[in-house]
């Protein structure tokens, strides 16, 4: 398996634009997590899914953020409209019930 | 409110010596702890874990110690090697979260000096 695949690796966008981050989890993993990494707060959990169903979205900072998992092999994190303070590295991770979490390489988002 | 704290943002250690990375937590419900290692431009990778029923877990050069009364854990790397230079994240979880939701610290950047 190629591991957790995230796209794009880098995204630069202007304030107010919509941004969509994509994630393909490891096949057979039934949990999917979206994290955001910043210097001040480290790795923060934004939302996680179990069997494609959102379980806990309490970490989603604002209504501008939304996440979907239409099927077991794909998830998106959308920010609309984007703001400079959203600039961070966003990680997707997946796991099976009896494994640790495996992370993707991340998407570095810069909002100017 | 940072429930998992890594108070040292950075640490430098001579190659061959021991590296000790520290982590404190505030939530007494946490019962499973993990360390992840992160290289630049890569995602974090799992390194080692410990359950609250133990006070020590060892895996090769890596040992994690847990002191529940002090709400403190540490990662020891002996001997340190240049390839150990990375950012190390401490993480914790709780049965309240179904042991699914990890709470991470802010990370410690370890630099091994050749």
Short mmCIF file of N, CA and C in Angstrom, two decimals, chain A residues 9 31 33 35 37-43 45 48 50 55-56 58 91 95 97 100-106, chain B residues 1-2 32 34 36 38 41-46 49 87 89 97-107 109:
data_model
loop_
_atom_site.label_atom_id
_atom_site.label_comp_id
_atom_site.label_asym_id
_atom_site.label_seq_id
_atom_site.Cartn_x
_atom_site.Cartn_y
_atom_site.Cartn_z
N UNK A 9 0.32 18.94 -2.22
CA UNK A 9 1.34 19.02 -1.17
C UNK A 9 1.49 20.46 -0.68
N UNK A 31 -10.90 4.30 10.20
CA UNK A 31 -10.88 5.61 10.86
C UNK A 31 -10.07 6.58 10.02
N UNK A 33 -8.70 10.75 10.13
CA UNK A 33 -8.54 11.94 10.97
C UNK A 33 -7.99 13.08 10.13
N UNK A 35 -5.89 16.59 10.92
CA UNK A 35 -5.15 17.38 11.90
C UNK A 35 -4.61 18.64 11.26
N UNK A 37 -1.36 21.39 11.95
CA UNK A 37 -0.14 21.64 12.73
C UNK A 37 0.23 23.11 12.66
N UNK A 38 0.37 23.72 13.82
CA UNK A 38 0.89 25.07 13.92
C UNK A 38 1.98 25.10 14.98
N UNK A 39 2.83 26.11 14.93
CA UNK A 39 3.91 26.21 15.91
C UNK A 39 3.35 26.37 17.32
N UNK A 40 2.30 27.15 17.43
CA UNK A 40 1.78 27.47 18.77
C UNK A 40 1.02 26.32 19.41
N UNK A 41 0.28 25.57 18.60
CA UNK A 41 -0.63 24.57 19.17
C UNK A 41 -0.26 23.13 18.82
N UNK A 42 0.82 22.97 18.07
CA UNK A 42 1.21 21.61 17.71
C UNK A 42 0.21 20.99 16.76
N UNK A 43 -0.07 19.70 16.96
CA UNK A 43 -1.02 18.97 16.12
C UNK A 43 -2.40 18.99 16.79
N UNK A 45 -6.44 18.04 16.48
CA UNK A 45 -7.43 17.24 15.77
C UNK A 45 -8.60 18.12 15.37
N UNK A 48 -12.81 13.64 13.02
CA UNK A 48 -12.50 12.29 12.59
C UNK A 48 -13.76 11.53 12.21
N UNK A 50 -15.48 7.54 11.35
CA UNK A 50 -15.43 6.09 11.50
C UNK A 50 -16.41 5.50 10.50
N UNK A 55 -17.59 11.49 13.49
CA UNK A 55 -17.82 11.13 14.88
C UNK A 55 -17.64 12.33 15.81
N UNK A 56 -16.61 13.11 15.57
CA UNK A 56 -16.31 14.23 16.45
C UNK A 56 -15.73 15.36 15.61
N UNK A 58 -15.58 18.54 16.97
CA UNK A 58 -15.45 19.62 17.94
C UNK A 58 -14.18 20.45 17.74
N UNK A 91 -2.73 17.70 8.06
CA UNK A 91 -2.44 16.27 7.90
C UNK A 91 -3.72 15.46 7.94
N UNK A 95 -6.38 4.82 10.34
CA UNK A 95 -6.00 3.67 11.14
C UNK A 95 -7.10 2.62 11.08
N UNK A 97 -8.80 -0.59 13.49
CA UNK A 97 -9.14 -0.67 14.92
C UNK A 97 -7.94 -1.10 15.76
N UNK A 100 -1.92 1.61 14.98
CA UNK A 100 -1.72 3.02 15.28
C UNK A 100 -2.09 3.83 14.05
N UNK A 101 -2.15 5.15 14.22
CA UNK A 101 -2.51 6.02 13.11
C UNK A 101 -1.33 6.21 12.17
N UNK A 102 -1.59 6.18 10.87
CA UNK A 102 -0.60 6.45 9.84
C UNK A 102 -0.95 7.79 9.21
N UNK A 103 0.04 8.65 9.10
CA UNK A 103 -0.18 9.99 8.59
C UNK A 103 0.25 10.12 7.13
N UNK A 104 -0.43 11.01 6.43
CA UNK A 104 0.03 11.42 5.11
C UNK A 104 1.16 12.43 5.23
N UNK A 105 1.67 12.89 4.09
CA UNK A 105 2.79 13.82 4.10
C UNK A 105 2.37 15.25 4.37
N UNK A 106 1.07 15.50 4.37
CA UNK A 106 0.58 16.82 4.72
C UNK A 106 0.41 17.75 3.53
N UNK B 1 -6.55 25.34 25.99
CA UNK B 1 -6.11 24.56 27.13
C UNK B 1 -5.31 23.35 26.61
N UNK B 2 -3.99 23.40 26.81
CA UNK B 2 -3.10 22.36 26.31
C UNK B 2 -3.08 21.22 27.31
N UNK B 32 -3.45 5.91 27.67
CA UNK B 32 -2.59 5.32 26.64
C UNK B 32 -1.82 6.46 26.01
N UNK B 34 1.56 7.80 23.45
CA UNK B 34 2.34 7.45 22.27
C UNK B 34 3.37 8.53 21.99
N UNK B 36 5.40 10.03 18.56
CA UNK B 36 5.52 10.05 17.12
C UNK B 36 6.76 10.88 16.77
N UNK B 38 8.76 13.01 13.59
CA UNK B 38 8.44 13.68 12.33
C UNK B 38 9.69 14.29 11.72
N UNK B 41 8.98 17.86 6.02
CA UNK B 41 8.22 17.57 4.80
C UNK B 41 7.64 16.16 4.78
N UNK B 42 7.55 15.52 5.94
CA UNK B 42 6.91 14.22 6.03
C UNK B 42 5.85 14.26 7.13
N UNK B 43 4.95 13.27 7.11
CA UNK B 43 3.99 13.16 8.19
C UNK B 43 4.61 12.48 9.40
N UNK B 44 4.01 12.66 10.58
CA UNK B 44 4.51 11.96 11.77
C UNK B 44 4.41 10.45 11.59
N UNK B 45 5.36 9.72 12.17
CA UNK B 45 5.31 8.26 12.15
C UNK B 45 5.36 7.76 13.59
N UNK B 46 4.62 6.69 13.84
CA UNK B 46 4.54 6.12 15.17
C UNK B 46 5.89 5.55 15.59
N UNK B 49 4.76 3.24 22.21
CA UNK B 49 3.60 3.59 23.04
C UNK B 49 3.70 2.91 24.40
N UNK B 87 11.51 16.06 14.83
CA UNK B 87 10.59 16.60 15.85
C UNK B 87 9.83 15.42 16.45
N UNK B 89 6.72 14.17 18.86
CA UNK B 89 5.44 14.55 19.45
C UNK B 89 5.00 13.49 20.44
N UNK B 97 -12.69 8.86 24.91
CA UNK B 97 -12.67 9.14 23.48
C UNK B 97 -12.72 7.83 22.69
N UNK B 98 -13.06 6.74 23.39
CA UNK B 98 -13.01 5.44 22.73
C UNK B 98 -11.59 5.08 22.35
N UNK B 99 -10.61 5.74 23.01
CA UNK B 99 -9.20 5.55 22.64
C UNK B 99 -8.97 5.78 21.15
N UNK B 100 -9.80 6.61 20.54
CA UNK B 100 -9.65 6.88 19.11
C UNK B 100 -9.01 8.24 18.86
N UNK B 101 -9.30 9.17 19.76
CA UNK B 101 -8.93 10.55 19.54
C UNK B 101 -7.63 10.84 20.27
N UNK B 102 -6.58 11.18 19.52
CA UNK B 102 -5.28 11.49 20.10
C UNK B 102 -5.16 12.98 20.36
N UNK B 103 -4.65 13.32 21.55
CA UNK B 103 -4.32 14.70 21.88
C UNK B 103 -2.81 14.81 21.87
N UNK B 104 -2.29 15.70 21.02
CA UNK B 104 -0.85 15.83 20.83
C UNK B 104 -0.29 17.03 21.59
N UNK B 105 0.98 16.94 21.92
CA UNK B 105 1.73 18.08 22.41
C UNK B 105 2.24 18.92 21.25
N UNK B 106 3.00 19.96 21.58
CA UNK B 106 3.49 20.89 20.55
C UNK B 106 4.79 20.43 19.91
N UNK B 107 5.39 19.38 20.44
CA UNK B 107 6.59 18.83 19.82
C UNK B 107 7.89 19.36 20.39
N UNK B 109 11.96 19.58 19.06
CA UNK B 109 12.90 19.35 17.96
C UNK B 109 14.22 18.84 18.54
#
